[in-house]
CSV table of C-alpha atoms and ligand atoms in Angstrom, one decimal:
chain,number,residue,atom,x,y,z
A,1379,MET,CA,15.9,7.2,-3.2
A,1380,ASP,CA,17.1,3.9,-4.7
A,1381,ILE,CA,15.5,3.7,-8.1
A,1382,ARG,CA,15.3,0.4,-9.9
A,1383,ILE,CA,13.9,0.1,-13.4
A,1384,PHE,CA,12.5,-3.2,-14.8
A,1385,LYS,CA,11.1,-4.2,-18.2
A,1386,ASN,CA,7.6,-5.0,-17.0
A,1387,GLU,CA,5.3,-5.6,-14.0
A,1388,ALA,CA,6.0,-9.3,-14.0
A,1389,GLU,CA,9.7,-8.7,-13.4
A,1390,ILE,CA,8.8,-6.2,-10.7
A,1391,GLY,CA,6.5,-8.7,-9.0
A,1392,GLU,CA,9.2,-11.3,-8.9
A,1393,ALA,CA,11.9,-8.8,-7.6
A,1394,VAL,CA,9.7,-7.3,-4.9
A,1395,GLY,CA,8.1,-10.7,-4.0
A,1396,LYS,CA,11.6,-12.2,-3.6
A,1397,LEU,CA,12.7,-9.2,-1.4
A,1398,TYR,CA,9.6,-9.9,0.8
A,1399,CYS,CA,10.2,-13.6,1.1
A,1400,ASP,CA,13.9,-13.1,1.9
A,1401,PHE,CA,13.0,-10.6,4.6
A,1402,ILE,CA,10.3,-12.8,6.2
A,1403,ASN,CA,12.8,-15.7,6.3
A,1404,SER,CA,15.3,-13.4,8.0
A,1405,LYS,CA,12.8,-12.1,10.5
A,1406,PRO,CA,9.8,-14.5,10.7
A,1407,ASP,CA,7.8,-12.2,13.2
A,1408,CYS,CA,8.3,-9.1,11.1
A,1409,VAL,CA,5.7,-6.3,10.7
A,1410,LEU,CA,4.7,-5.6,7.1
A,1411,GLY,CA,2.6,-2.8,5.7
A,1412,PHE,CA,0.6,-3.8,2.7
A,1413,ALA,CA,-1.1,-1.9,-0.1
A,1414,THR,CA,-4.1,-2.6,-2.3
A,1415,GLY,CA,-4.8,-1.7,-6.0
A,1416,ALA,CA,-3.7,-3.3,-9.2
A,1417,THR,CA,0.0,-2.5,-8.8
A,1418,PRO,CA,1.0,-5.0,-6.0
A,1419,VAL,CA,-1.0,-8.0,-7.4
A,1420,PRO,CA,2.1,-9.5,-9.3
A,1421,THR,CA,4.1,-9.2,-6.0
A,1422,TYR,CA,1.3,-11.0,-4.1
A,1423,ASN,CA,1.1,-13.7,-6.7
A,1424,TYR,CA,4.8,-14.3,-6.5
A,1425,ILE,CA,4.7,-14.5,-2.6
A,1426,VAL,CA,1.8,-17.0,-2.8
A,1427,GLU,CA,3.7,-19.2,-5.3
A,1428,GLN,CA,6.7,-19.2,-2.9
A,1429,TYR,CA,4.3,-20.1,0.0
A,1430,LYS,CA,2.8,-22.9,-1.9
A,1431,ALA,CA,6.4,-24.2,-2.7
A,1432,GLY,CA,7.1,-24.2,1.1
A,1433,LYS,CA,9.7,-21.4,0.8
A,1434,VAL,CA,8.1,-18.8,3.1
A,1435,SER,CA,5.6,-18.8,6.0
A,1436,PHE,CA,3.5,-16.0,7.4
A,1437,LYS,CA,2.8,-17.9,10.6
A,1438,ASP,CA,4.3,-15.2,12.8
A,1439,VAL,CA,4.1,-12.2,10.4
A,1440,LYS,CA,2.0,-9.2,11.5
A,1441,THR,CA,0.5,-7.0,8.9
A,1442,PHE,CA,-1.1,-3.6,8.6
A,1443,ASN,CA,-2.8,-2.1,5.6
A,1444,LEU,CA,-2.6,1.4,4.3
A,1445,ASP,CA,-6.3,2.3,4.0
A,1446,GLU,CA,-9.9,1.3,3.8
A,1447,TYR,CA,-13.1,2.9,2.3
A,1448,CYS,CA,-15.6,4.5,4.6
A,1449,ASP,CA,-19.3,3.6,4.5
A,1450,LEU,CA,-18.7,0.1,3.1
A,1451,PRO,CA,-19.1,-3.1,5.1
A,1452,LYS,CA,-15.7,-4.7,5.9
A,1453,THR,CA,-16.8,-7.9,4.0
A,1454,HIS,CA,-18.1,-6.1,0.9
A,1455,LYS,CA,-16.5,-7.4,-2.3
A,1456,ASN,CA,-14.9,-4.0,-2.9
A,1457,SER,CA,-13.5,-3.4,0.6
A,1458,TYR,CA,-9.7,-3.4,0.8
A,1459,TYR,CA,-10.0,-6.1,3.5
A,1460,THR,CA,-11.7,-8.4,1.0
A,1461,PHE,CA,-9.0,-7.5,-1.6
A,1462,MET,CA,-6.3,-8.5,0.8
A,1463,LEU,CA,-8.1,-11.8,1.7
A,1464,GLU,CA,-8.5,-12.7,-2.0
A,1465,ASN,CA,-5.1,-11.7,-3.2
A,1466,LEU,CA,-2.9,-12.7,-0.3
A,1467,PHE,CA,-4.2,-13.5,3.2
A,1468,SER,CA,-6.5,-16.4,2.3
A,1469,LYS,CA,-3.7,-18.0,0.2
A,1470,VAL,CA,-0.9,-18.0,2.8
A,1471,ASP,CA,-0.8,-19.1,6.5
A,1472,VAL,CA,-1.1,-15.7,8.0
A,1473,ASN,CA,-3.0,-15.6,11.3
A,1474,LEU,CA,-6.0,-13.3,10.8
A,1475,ASP,CA,-5.6,-12.1,14.4
A,1476,ASN,CA,-2.3,-10.6,13.2
A,1477,VAL,CA,-3.9,-8.7,10.4
A,1478,GLY,CA,-4.4,-5.0,11.2
A,1479,PHE,CA,-6.8,-2.8,9.3
A,1480,LEU,CA,-8.3,0.7,9.7
A,1481,ASP,CA,-12.0,0.5,10.4
A,1482,GLY,CA,-13.6,2.6,7.7
A,1483,ASN,CA,-16.9,2.6,9.6
A,1484,ALA,CA,-15.5,3.9,12.9
A,1485,ALA,CA,-17.8,6.4,14.5
A,1486,ASP,CA,-14.9,8.3,15.8
A,1487,PRO,CA,-12.1,8.6,13.2
A,1488,GLU,CA,-9.7,10.3,15.5
A,1489,ALA,CA,-10.0,7.5,18.1
A,1490,GLU,CA,-9.6,5.0,15.3
A,1491,SER,CA,-6.5,6.7,14.2
A,1492,ALA,CA,-5.0,6.6,17.7
A,1493,ARG,CA,-5.9,3.0,18.1
A,1494,TYR,CA,-4.2,2.1,14.8
A,1495,ALA,CA,-1.0,4.0,15.6
A,1496,ALA,CA,-0.9,2.4,19.1
A,1497,ASP,CA,-1.4,-1.1,17.5
A,1498,ILE,CA,1.4,-0.6,15.0
A,1499,ALA,CA,3.7,0.8,17.7
A,1500,SER,CA,2.9,-2.1,20.1
A,1501,LYS,CA,4.0,-4.6,17.5
A,1502,GLY,CA,7.4,-2.8,17.1
A,1503,GLY,CA,6.6,-0.5,14.2
A,1504,LEU,CA,6.5,-1.2,10.4
A,1505,ASP,CA,9.6,-3.0,9.0
A,1506,ILE,CA,8.6,-2.5,5.4
A,1507,GLN,CA,5.7,-0.5,4.0
A,1508,LEU,CA,4.6,-1.2,0.4
A,1509,LEU,CA,3.1,1.6,-1.6
A,1510,GLY,CA,1.6,2.3,-5.0
A,1511,ILE,CA,1.3,5.8,-6.4
A,1512,GLY,CA,-1.8,7.6,-7.7
A,1513,ARG,CA,-1.8,9.4,-11.0
A,1514,ASN,CA,-2.0,12.6,-8.9
A,1515,GLY,CA,1.0,11.6,-6.8
A,1516,HIS,CA,-1.0,10.3,-3.8
A,1517,ILE,CA,0.3,7.6,-1.6
A,1518,ALA,CA,-2.3,5.6,0.3
A,1519,PHE,CA,-5.2,8.0,0.2
A,1520,ASN,CA,-3.1,11.0,1.0
A,1521,GLU,CA,-4.3,13.3,-1.8
A,1522,PRO,CA,-2.4,16.4,-2.9
A,1523,SER,CA,-3.0,19.2,-0.5
A,1524,ASP,CA,-1.3,22.2,1.2
A,1525,GLU,CA,0.3,20.2,4.0
A,1526,PHE,CA,1.6,16.7,4.7
A,1527,SER,CA,-0.7,14.7,6.9
A,1528,GLY,CA,0.5,13.1,10.2
A,1529,GLU,CA,-1.1,9.9,11.5
A,1530,SER,CA,-4.1,8.1,10.1
A,1531,HIS,CA,-7.2,10.2,9.3
A,1532,LYS,CA,-10.4,10.3,7.3
A,1533,VAL,CA,-10.1,11.8,3.8
A,1534,LYS,CA,-12.5,13.0,1.1
A,1535,LEU,CA,-11.3,11.3,-2.1
A,1536,THR,CA,-10.5,13.5,-5.1
A,1537,ASP,CA,-12.1,13.3,-8.5
A,1538,SER,CA,-8.9,11.8,-10.0
A,1539,THR,CA,-9.0,8.9,-7.4
A,1540,ILE,CA,-12.7,8.4,-7.9
A,1541,GLU,CA,-12.3,8.2,-11.6
A,1542,ALA,CA,-9.4,5.7,-11.3
A,1543,ASN,CA,-11.2,3.4,-8.8
A,1544,SER,CA,-14.8,3.6,-9.7
A,1545,ILE,CA,-14.3,1.0,-12.4
A,1546,TYR,CA,-14.3,-1.6,-9.6
A,1547,PHE,CA,-17.7,-0.6,-8.3
A,1548,ASP,CA,-20.4,-2.1,-10.5
A,1549,ASP,CA,-23.2,-2.5,-8.0
A,1550,ILE,CA,-23.1,0.6,-5.7
A,1551,PRO,CA,-21.5,4.1,-6.1
A,1552,MET,CA,-17.9,4.3,-5.0
A,1553,PRO,CA,-17.5,5.6,-1.5
A,1554,ARG,CA,-16.4,9.3,-1.3
A,1555,TYR,CA,-14.4,9.0,1.9
A,1556,ALA,CA,-11.7,6.7,3.2
A,1557,MET,CA,-9.6,6.1,6.3
A,1558,THR,CA,-5.9,6.2,5.4
A,1559,MET,CA,-2.6,6.0,7.1
A,1560,GLY,CA,-1.1,9.5,7.1
A,1561,ILE,CA,2.2,10.6,5.6
A,1562,GLY,CA,3.7,10.7,9.1
A,1563,SER,CA,2.7,7.1,9.8
A,1564,ILE,CA,4.1,5.9,6.5
A,1565,MET,CA,7.4,7.8,6.9
A,1566,LYS,CA,8.0,6.0,10.2
A,1567,ALA,CA,8.4,2.6,8.4
A,1568,ARG,CA,12.0,1.5,8.5
A,1569,LYS,CA,11.9,0.7,4.8
A,1570,ILE,CA,9.5,1.8,2.1
A,1571,ILE,CA,9.0,0.1,-1.2
A,1572,LEU,CA,7.0,1.9,-3.9
A,1573,ILE,CA,6.0,0.3,-7.1
A,1574,ALA,CA,4.7,2.2,-10.2
A,1575,THR,CA,3.8,0.6,-13.4
A,1576,GLY,CA,2.3,1.9,-16.7
A,1577,ALA,CA,2.5,5.1,-18.6
A,1578,SER,CA,-0.4,6.6,-16.6
A,1579,LYS,CA,1.9,6.9,-13.7
A,1580,ALA,CA,4.9,8.5,-15.6
A,1581,GLN,CA,4.1,12.1,-14.7
A,1582,ALA,CA,3.5,11.3,-11.0
A,1583,VAL,CA,6.8,9.3,-10.9
A,1584,LYS,CA,8.7,12.2,-12.5
A,1585,ASP,CA,7.2,14.7,-9.9
A,1586,MET,CA,8.0,12.3,-7.1
A,1587,ILE,CA,11.6,11.8,-8.0
A,1588,LYS,CA,12.6,15.0,-9.8
A,1589,GLY,CA,10.2,17.6,-8.4
A,1590,PRO,CA,10.4,19.5,-5.2
A,1591,VAL,CA,9.3,17.9,-1.9
A,1592,THR,CA,5.8,19.2,-1.7
A,1593,PRO,CA,2.4,18.1,-0.4
A,1594,HIS,CA,1.0,18.9,-3.8
A,1595,CYS,CA,2.8,15.6,-4.8
A,1596,PRO,CA,2.5,13.6,-1.6
A,1597,ALA,CA,4.9,10.9,-2.9
A,1598,SER,CA,7.7,13.5,-3.2
A,1599,VAL,CA,8.1,13.2,0.6
A,1600,LEU,CA,9.8,9.9,0.0
A,1601,GLN,CA,12.9,11.9,-1.2
A,1602,GLU,CA,13.4,12.5,2.6
A,1603,HIS,CA,13.1,8.8,3.7
A,1604,LYS,CA,16.4,7.1,4.5
A,1605,ASP,CA,15.5,3.8,2.9
A,1606,ALA,CA,13.0,4.2,0.1
A,1607,VAL,CA,13.3,1.9,-2.9
A,1608,ILE,CA,11.3,2.7,-6.0
A,1609,PHE,CA,10.5,-0.1,-8.5
A,1610,LEU,CA,9.5,1.2,-11.9
A,1611,ASP,CA,8.6,-0.5,-15.2
A,1612,GLU,CA,9.9,1.2,-18.4
A,1613,ALA,CA,6.6,2.9,-19.1
A,1614,ALA,CA,6.4,4.5,-15.6
A,1615,ALA,CA,10.0,5.6,-15.9
A,1616,SER,CA,9.6,7.1,-19.4
A,1617,LEU,CA,9.6,10.7,-18.3
A,1618,LEU,CA,12.7,10.5,-16.1
B,2637,PGA,P1,-3.3,1.2,-8.6
B,2637,PGA,O1,-3.5,2.3,-7.4
B,2637,PGA,O2,-2.3,0.2,-8.0
B,2637,PGA,O3,-4.7,0.5,-8.7
B,2637,PGA,O4,-2.8,1.9,-9.8
B,2637,PGA,C1,-2.4,2.8,-6.8
B,2637,PGA,C2,-2.8,4.0,-6.0
B,2637,PGA,O5,-3.7,4.7,-6.3
B,2637,PGA,O6,-2.1,4.2,-5.0
């Protein structure tokens, strides 16, 4: 693991955003895995600034997102598809036909998982997968459990995740299930970038980096990835 510590989330947004822009410029038809949540927003803001300045184009970029809630219309204001539209996709020149998403309302989650894996593979696989980390060490919606998951699958969200994310649901109860890329799908990405900011992530960060590789801290599996870069602010790194 390549661990990089920055003063604050703004500095991380610039560093990770720059890394993405440089990568897109070196491979304009690259395949990027994106993440939702508060953590990547400064990175997306930096990329949008660079796009507006004419320094990067998403014209030929293909994207896949990590996860999506179940039982929520795709266009609901709290869907992760809407989040990506609002924070990145509607602000750059990405072709929405090149935006891949898990269907949280798929009648057959296993068939949906197979479709997603085949779609990613047909585009050449993920060049870079962006990740946040949950307070319980989850990555995407792969919650702590007794074994590492494989490809995409439907999950029941834990109380910790529901507590962390329900602040965003002011009109309807937060969904209890989600479709998520599995640990196996994430580990296939050629490069992984994980960002953690804030003191609430410090214990999970310590477990991910210093603890044993265990599905009880799903992010610890990144110790086994050959190109995982971890961007931390000082608060998230405070227990290292
Ligand atoms: P956050 O979520 O960026 O909103 O903290 C990260 C995660 O749960 O993976």
